[in-house]
């Protein structure tokens, strides 16, 4: 099982350090059976790295530019993220697609750059409410997988993580039902097997209003391998409770 916290554009320097150290402390027993990742804002990566050093909690970034160096004012490259200690990079989050017009092709370039620098992309996919209501959810997610993973090949399963995050469930308090999520996860699983072969066990996370009180039901679904947590990751106790639910599911 795998649980990542996406802190988005929250925390200041002190709050980020404190949250990271609390996450380390509270997830300590469960981080033996769950991959626990924190993704702070880029400017706090170094401070958070100091807090997670010597623990099982690993570091992820929320975004990356698909190029190594150059005249790209304001951007952060995979080399820089690798240098500061990132193991994971969230790529193609719906907020990036929606507010910064990131296309499937651009997201695909990011995936390749992250892998080239031996970090693991957490590729986010998910349909909007209109797309779901029009019965287009699988078409949209299939297209996002093709855009994000075209030309990608795997040598082992932990080179890639996929997160299914229905846009209508992010930050809305309206989570997909475990059955709705499972159905899409099974579709994604089939797509990944067709693409890469059955030997790679790519974790498929669910994201969108995961809280301590719904995590157990979601994580008990056969194709849900963990969660990408936004709001609830800003509270160390809530995040640790979600990690505990994942650990309980892994131990069953
Ligand atoms: P949420 O965000 O848990 O606040 O819904 C999830 C995400 O956007 O990764």
mmCIF file of C-alpha atoms and ligand atoms in Angstrom:
data_model
loop_
_atom_site.group_PDB
_atom_site.id
_atom_site.type_symbol
_atom_site.label_atom_id
_atom_site.label_comp_id
_atom_site.label_asym_id
_atom_site.label_seq_id
_atom_site.Cartn_x
_atom_site.Cartn_y
_atom_site.Cartn_z
ATOM 1 C CA UNK A 1 0.000 0.000 0.000
ATOM 2 C CA UNK A 2 1.031 3.546 -0.689
ATOM 3 C CA UNK A 3 -0.130 6.871 0.822
ATOM 4 C CA UNK A 4 1.074 10.267 -0.404
ATOM 5 C CA UNK A 5 0.191 13.669 1.052
ATOM 6 C CA UNK A 6 -0.192 16.522 -1.418
ATOM 7 C CA UNK A 7 0.158 19.681 0.657
ATOM 8 C CA UNK A 8 -0.648 21.889 -2.369
ATOM 9 C CA UNK A 9 0.041 25.622 -1.771
ATOM 10 C CA UNK A 10 -0.261 25.377 2.013
ATOM 11 C CA UNK A 11 2.110 25.736 5.000
ATOM 12 C CA UNK A 12 4.891 28.162 5.808
ATOM 13 C CA UNK A 13 8.458 27.167 6.659
ATOM 14 C CA UNK A 14 7.728 26.366 10.285
ATOM 15 C CA UNK A 15 4.427 24.625 9.680
ATOM 16 C CA UNK A 16 5.979 22.474 6.948
ATOM 17 C CA UNK A 17 8.826 21.339 9.211
ATOM 18 C CA UNK A 18 6.472 20.681 12.092
ATOM 19 C CA UNK A 19 3.984 18.760 9.948
ATOM 20 C CA UNK A 20 6.760 16.619 8.472
ATOM 21 C CA UNK A 21 8.229 15.763 11.858
ATOM 22 C CA UNK A 22 4.774 14.855 13.203
ATOM 23 C CA UNK A 23 4.104 12.667 10.163
ATOM 24 C CA UNK A 24 7.401 10.853 10.760
ATOM 25 C CA UNK A 25 6.547 10.287 14.412
ATOM 26 C CA UNK A 26 2.916 9.254 13.970
ATOM 27 C CA UNK A 27 3.393 6.957 10.963
ATOM 28 C CA UNK A 28 6.510 5.240 12.295
ATOM 29 C CA UNK A 29 5.008 1.774 12.972
ATOM 30 C CA UNK A 30 2.900 1.723 9.794
ATOM 31 C CA UNK A 31 5.573 3.039 7.438
ATOM 32 C CA UNK A 32 7.084 -0.437 7.597
ATOM 33 C CA UNK A 33 4.227 -1.795 5.498
ATOM 34 C CA UNK A 34 3.050 1.357 3.688
ATOM 35 C CA UNK A 35 5.077 3.633 1.414
ATOM 36 C CA UNK A 36 4.516 7.051 3.002
ATOM 37 C CA UNK A 37 5.326 10.142 0.928
ATOM 38 C CA UNK A 38 4.982 13.854 1.689
ATOM 39 C CA UNK A 39 4.813 16.415 -1.135
ATOM 40 C CA UNK A 40 5.353 19.924 0.285
ATOM 41 C CA UNK A 41 5.570 23.135 -1.742
ATOM 42 C CA UNK A 42 8.895 23.281 -3.629
ATOM 43 C CA UNK A 43 10.412 25.960 -1.398
ATOM 44 C CA UNK A 44 10.027 23.742 1.680
ATOM 45 C CA UNK A 45 11.435 20.568 0.138
ATOM 46 C CA UNK A 46 14.814 21.065 1.752
ATOM 47 C CA UNK A 47 13.399 21.792 5.216
ATOM 48 C CA UNK A 48 11.096 18.773 4.984
ATOM 49 C CA UNK A 49 13.955 16.597 3.772
ATOM 50 C CA UNK A 50 15.779 17.358 7.014
ATOM 51 C CA UNK A 51 12.758 16.171 8.997
ATOM 52 C CA UNK A 52 12.256 12.915 7.071
ATOM 53 C CA UNK A 53 15.951 12.056 6.925
ATOM 54 C CA UNK A 54 16.603 8.734 8.709
ATOM 55 C CA UNK A 55 12.918 7.814 8.621
ATOM 56 C CA UNK A 56 10.873 5.668 6.247
ATOM 57 C CA UNK A 57 8.923 8.690 5.004
ATOM 58 C CA UNK A 58 10.052 9.813 1.548
ATOM 59 C CA UNK A 59 9.903 13.113 -0.265
ATOM 60 C CA UNK A 60 7.899 14.077 -3.346
ATOM 61 C CA UNK A 61 7.429 17.252 -5.388
ATOM 62 C CA UNK A 62 4.086 18.552 -6.656
ATOM 63 C CA UNK A 63 5.192 19.541 -10.138
ATOM 64 C CA UNK A 64 8.201 19.690 -12.462
ATOM 65 C CA UNK A 65 9.282 21.238 -15.759
ATOM 66 C CA UNK A 66 10.120 18.685 -18.461
ATOM 67 C CA UNK A 67 13.664 19.870 -19.202
ATOM 68 C CA UNK A 68 17.007 19.891 -17.414
ATOM 69 C CA UNK A 69 18.214 23.503 -17.496
ATOM 70 C CA UNK A 70 17.505 26.593 -19.535
ATOM 71 C CA UNK A 71 15.717 29.917 -19.810
ATOM 72 C CA UNK A 72 12.414 28.888 -18.230
ATOM 73 C CA UNK A 73 11.776 31.568 -15.638
ATOM 74 C CA UNK A 74 10.088 30.288 -12.536
ATOM 75 C CA UNK A 75 10.332 26.603 -13.361
ATOM 76 C CA UNK A 76 11.954 23.763 -11.407
ATOM 77 C CA UNK A 77 13.760 20.960 -13.222
ATOM 78 C CA UNK A 78 13.926 17.244 -12.455
ATOM 79 C CA UNK A 79 17.671 17.619 -11.785
ATOM 80 C CA UNK A 80 16.893 20.141 -9.052
ATOM 81 C CA UNK A 81 14.227 17.914 -7.512
ATOM 82 C CA UNK A 82 16.543 14.936 -7.583
ATOM 83 C CA UNK A 83 19.283 17.077 -6.014
ATOM 84 C CA UNK A 84 17.086 18.160 -3.124
ATOM 85 C CA UNK A 85 16.180 14.545 -2.344
ATOM 86 C CA UNK A 86 12.873 13.841 -4.083
ATOM 87 C CA UNK A 87 11.952 10.240 -4.821
ATOM 88 C CA UNK A 88 8.513 11.027 -6.300
ATOM 89 C CA UNK A 89 6.990 13.786 -8.422
ATOM 90 C CA UNK A 90 3.251 14.377 -8.838
ATOM 91 C CA UNK A 91 2.588 14.928 -12.541
ATOM 92 C CA UNK A 92 -0.590 16.019 -14.289
ATOM 93 C CA UNK A 93 -2.619 16.898 -11.215
ATOM 94 C CA UNK A 94 -6.064 18.104 -12.299
ATOM 95 C CA UNK A 95 -5.353 21.554 -10.819
ATOM 96 C CA UNK A 96 -2.360 21.833 -13.175
ATOM 97 C CA UNK A 97 -4.434 20.634 -16.115
ATOM 98 C CA UNK A 98 -7.308 22.955 -15.259
ATOM 99 C CA UNK A 99 -5.609 26.201 -14.135
ATOM 100 C CA UNK A 100 -2.352 25.969 -16.096
ATOM 101 C CA UNK A 101 -3.695 24.339 -19.253
ATOM 102 C CA UNK A 102 -1.345 21.376 -19.111
ATOM 103 C CA UNK A 103 -2.072 19.068 -22.036
ATOM 104 C CA UNK A 104 -1.813 15.293 -22.069
ATOM 105 C CA UNK A 105 1.293 15.602 -24.267
ATOM 106 C CA UNK A 106 3.013 18.030 -21.867
ATOM 107 C CA UNK A 107 2.186 15.740 -18.953
ATOM 108 C CA UNK A 108 3.699 12.853 -20.944
ATOM 109 C CA UNK A 109 6.963 14.784 -21.375
ATOM 110 C CA UNK A 110 7.095 15.327 -17.623
ATOM 111 C CA UNK A 111 6.581 11.619 -16.941
ATOM 112 C CA UNK A 112 9.537 10.759 -19.197
ATOM 113 C CA UNK A 113 11.809 13.408 -17.688
ATOM 114 C CA UNK A 114 11.033 12.306 -14.142
ATOM 115 C CA UNK A 115 11.767 8.682 -15.028
ATOM 116 C CA UNK A 116 14.937 9.635 -16.865
ATOM 117 C CA UNK A 117 16.223 11.126 -13.621
ATOM 118 C CA UNK A 118 15.314 8.008 -11.687
ATOM 119 C CA UNK A 119 12.457 9.423 -9.725
ATOM 120 C CA UNK A 120 8.939 7.974 -9.795
ATOM 121 C CA UNK A 121 6.123 10.002 -11.342
ATOM 122 C CA UNK A 122 2.738 9.895 -9.639
ATOM 123 C CA UNK A 123 0.637 10.377 -12.771
ATOM 124 C CA UNK A 124 -2.796 11.823 -11.963
ATOM 125 C CA UNK A 125 -5.809 11.096 -14.147
ATOM 126 C CA UNK A 126 -9.508 11.706 -13.635
ATOM 127 C CA UNK A 127 -12.671 12.942 -15.287
ATOM 128 C CA UNK A 128 -14.790 16.016 -14.570
ATOM 129 C CA UNK A 129 -18.399 15.765 -13.438
ATOM 130 C CA UNK A 130 -19.685 16.672 -16.920
ATOM 131 C CA UNK A 131 -17.531 13.937 -18.430
ATOM 132 C CA UNK A 132 -18.827 11.376 -15.936
ATOM 133 C CA UNK A 133 -22.447 12.452 -16.465
ATOM 134 C CA UNK A 134 -21.973 12.120 -20.239
ATOM 135 C CA UNK A 135 -20.677 8.573 -19.685
ATOM 136 C CA UNK A 136 -17.233 9.567 -20.908
ATOM 137 C CA UNK A 137 -15.211 8.867 -17.768
ATOM 138 C CA UNK A 138 -13.328 5.851 -19.151
ATOM 139 C CA UNK A 139 -12.683 7.539 -22.494
ATOM 140 C CA UNK A 140 -11.163 10.564 -20.740
ATOM 141 C CA UNK A 141 -9.042 8.504 -18.352
ATOM 142 C CA UNK A 142 -7.928 6.233 -21.205
ATOM 143 C CA UNK A 143 -6.862 9.293 -23.210
ATOM 144 C CA UNK A 144 -4.965 10.728 -20.233
ATOM 145 C CA UNK A 145 -3.147 7.411 -19.757
ATOM 146 C CA UNK A 146 -2.192 7.303 -23.424
ATOM 147 C CA UNK A 147 -0.991 10.928 -23.333
ATOM 148 C CA UNK A 148 0.891 10.437 -20.072
ATOM 149 C CA UNK A 149 2.434 7.055 -20.799
ATOM 150 C CA UNK A 150 2.946 6.971 -24.580
ATOM 151 C CA UNK A 151 6.531 5.944 -25.321
ATOM 152 C CA UNK A 152 7.164 4.898 -21.709
ATOM 153 C CA UNK A 153 8.562 1.471 -20.929
ATOM 154 C CA UNK A 154 9.120 -0.048 -17.499
ATOM 155 C CA UNK A 155 11.925 -2.128 -16.081
ATOM 156 C CA UNK A 156 10.210 -2.622 -12.728
ATOM 157 C CA UNK A 157 6.841 -1.809 -11.157
ATOM 158 C CA UNK A 158 8.042 0.858 -8.744
ATOM 159 C CA UNK A 159 9.064 3.187 -11.567
ATOM 160 C CA UNK A 160 5.488 4.446 -11.857
ATOM 161 C CA UNK A 161 2.479 5.270 -9.690
ATOM 162 C CA UNK A 162 -0.922 6.224 -11.123
ATOM 163 C CA UNK A 163 -3.493 8.203 -9.116
ATOM 164 C CA UNK A 164 -7.151 8.206 -10.094
ATOM 165 C CA UNK A 165 -8.622 11.490 -8.913
ATOM 166 C CA UNK A 166 -12.114 12.287 -10.186
ATOM 167 C CA UNK A 167 -12.118 16.084 -10.445
ATOM 168 C CA UNK A 168 -15.574 16.286 -8.852
ATOM 169 C CA UNK A 169 -14.244 14.606 -5.701
ATOM 170 C CA UNK A 170 -11.181 16.805 -5.121
ATOM 171 C CA UNK A 171 -11.540 19.160 -2.194
ATOM 172 C CA UNK A 172 -15.341 18.914 -2.403
ATOM 173 C CA UNK A 173 -15.972 16.488 0.436
ATOM 174 C CA UNK A 174 -17.778 14.391 -2.145
ATOM 175 C CA UNK A 175 -15.790 11.208 -2.498
ATOM 176 C CA UNK A 176 -16.356 8.547 -5.150
ATOM 177 C CA UNK A 177 -18.090 5.531 -3.647
ATOM 178 C CA UNK A 178 -15.748 2.576 -3.117
ATOM 179 C CA UNK A 179 -17.586 0.790 -5.958
ATOM 180 C CA UNK A 180 -17.236 3.725 -8.374
ATOM 181 C CA UNK A 181 -13.551 4.034 -7.541
ATOM 182 C CA UNK A 182 -12.966 0.282 -7.820
ATOM 183 C CA UNK A 183 -14.618 0.170 -11.260
ATOM 184 C CA UNK A 184 -12.290 2.862 -12.600
ATOM 185 C CA UNK A 185 -9.256 1.324 -10.899
ATOM 186 C CA UNK A 186 -10.000 -2.002 -12.588
ATOM 187 C CA UNK A 187 -10.214 -0.179 -15.922
ATOM 188 C CA UNK A 188 -6.853 1.526 -15.247
ATOM 189 C CA UNK A 189 -5.302 -1.788 -14.165
ATOM 190 C CA UNK A 190 -6.374 -3.409 -17.455
ATOM 191 C CA UNK A 191 -5.013 -0.474 -19.422
ATOM 192 C CA UNK A 192 -1.629 -0.705 -17.635
ATOM 193 C CA UNK A 193 -1.428 -4.469 -18.146
ATOM 194 C CA UNK A 194 -2.214 -4.079 -21.853
ATOM 195 C CA UNK A 195 0.460 -1.372 -22.070
ATOM 196 C CA UNK A 196 3.283 -2.820 -19.985
ATOM 197 C CA UNK A 197 2.465 -6.470 -19.323
ATOM 198 C CA UNK A 198 1.121 -8.202 -16.239
ATOM 199 C CA UNK A 199 4.489 -8.557 -14.510
ATOM 200 C CA UNK A 200 4.638 -4.913 -13.369
ATOM 201 C CA UNK A 201 2.671 -4.124 -10.285
ATOM 202 C CA UNK A 202 2.057 -0.390 -10.722
ATOM 203 C CA UNK A 203 0.323 1.033 -7.619
ATOM 204 C CA UNK A 204 -2.994 2.730 -8.424
ATOM 205 C CA UNK A 205 -3.974 5.309 -5.802
ATOM 206 C CA UNK A 206 -7.366 6.869 -5.275
ATOM 207 C CA UNK A 207 -7.538 10.604 -4.558
ATOM 208 C CA UNK A 208 -10.415 12.955 -3.842
ATOM 209 C CA UNK A 209 -11.689 13.720 -0.334
ATOM 210 C CA UNK A 210 -10.047 10.708 1.298
ATOM 211 C CA UNK A 211 -10.492 11.077 5.074
ATOM 212 C CA UNK A 212 -9.826 8.790 8.045
ATOM 213 C CA UNK A 213 -13.490 7.733 8.071
ATOM 214 C CA UNK A 214 -13.715 6.616 4.433
ATOM 215 C CA UNK A 215 -10.168 5.337 3.917
ATOM 216 C CA UNK A 216 -10.795 1.798 5.157
ATOM 217 C CA UNK A 217 -13.687 1.186 2.744
ATOM 218 C CA UNK A 218 -11.729 2.587 -0.194
ATOM 219 C CA UNK A 219 -8.536 0.694 0.640
ATOM 220 C CA UNK A 220 -10.367 -2.608 0.977
ATOM 221 C CA UNK A 221 -11.223 -2.573 -2.741
ATOM 222 C CA UNK A 222 -9.070 -5.039 -4.681
ATOM 223 C CA UNK A 223 -7.615 -2.538 -7.166
ATOM 224 C CA UNK A 224 -7.108 0.400 -4.795
ATOM 225 C CA UNK A 225 -3.487 0.340 -3.632
ATOM 226 C CA UNK A 226 -3.556 3.457 -1.479
ATOM 227 C CA UNK A 227 -4.389 7.152 -1.620
ATOM 228 C CA UNK A 228 -3.251 10.591 -2.728
ATOM 229 C CA UNK A 229 -4.410 12.828 0.084
ATOM 230 C CA UNK A 230 -4.937 16.591 -0.157
ATOM 231 C CA UNK A 231 -6.833 18.339 2.642
ATOM 232 C CA UNK A 232 -6.460 15.573 5.206
ATOM 233 C CA UNK A 233 -2.676 15.458 4.715
ATOM 234 C CA UNK A 234 -2.340 18.902 6.326
ATOM 235 C CA UNK A 235 -3.305 17.463 9.682
ATOM 236 C CA UNK A 236 -0.702 14.968 10.888
ATOM 237 C CA UNK A 237 -3.215 13.002 12.972
ATOM 238 C CA UNK A 238 -5.655 12.626 10.062
ATOM 239 C CA UNK A 239 -2.897 11.711 7.648
ATOM 240 C CA UNK A 240 -1.486 9.147 10.076
ATOM 241 C CA UNK A 241 -4.960 7.662 10.549
ATOM 242 C CA UNK A 242 -5.223 7.210 6.763
ATOM 243 C CA UNK A 243 -1.769 5.597 6.708
ATOM 244 C CA UNK A 244 -2.980 3.306 9.520
ATOM 245 C CA UNK A 245 -6.013 2.301 7.424
ATOM 246 C CA UNK A 246 -3.661 1.442 4.545
ATOM 247 C CA UNK A 247 -1.408 -0.556 6.873
ATOM 248 C CA UNK A 248 -4.395 -2.478 8.253
ATOM 249 C CA UNK A 249 -5.475 -3.259 4.722
ATOM 250 C CA UNK A 250 -1.925 -4.397 3.805
ATOM 251 C CA UNK A 251 -1.797 -6.676 6.844
ATOM 252 C CA UNK A 252 -5.149 -8.346 6.068
HETATM 253 P P1 LIG B 1 -8.389 16.310 -1.465
HETATM 254 O O1 LIG B 1 -7.293 16.472 -2.616
HETATM 255 O O2 LIG B 1 -7.983 15.114 -0.638
HETATM 256 O O3 LIG B 1 -8.332 17.593 -0.689
HETATM 257 O O4 LIG B 1 -9.699 16.098 -2.136
HETATM 258 C C1 LIG B 1 -6.737 15.359 -3.277
HETATM 259 C C2 LIG B 1 -5.765 15.838 -4.332
HETATM 260 O O5 LIG B 1 -6.053 16.811 -5.014
HETATM 261 O O6 LIG B 1 -4.667 15.247 -4.512
#
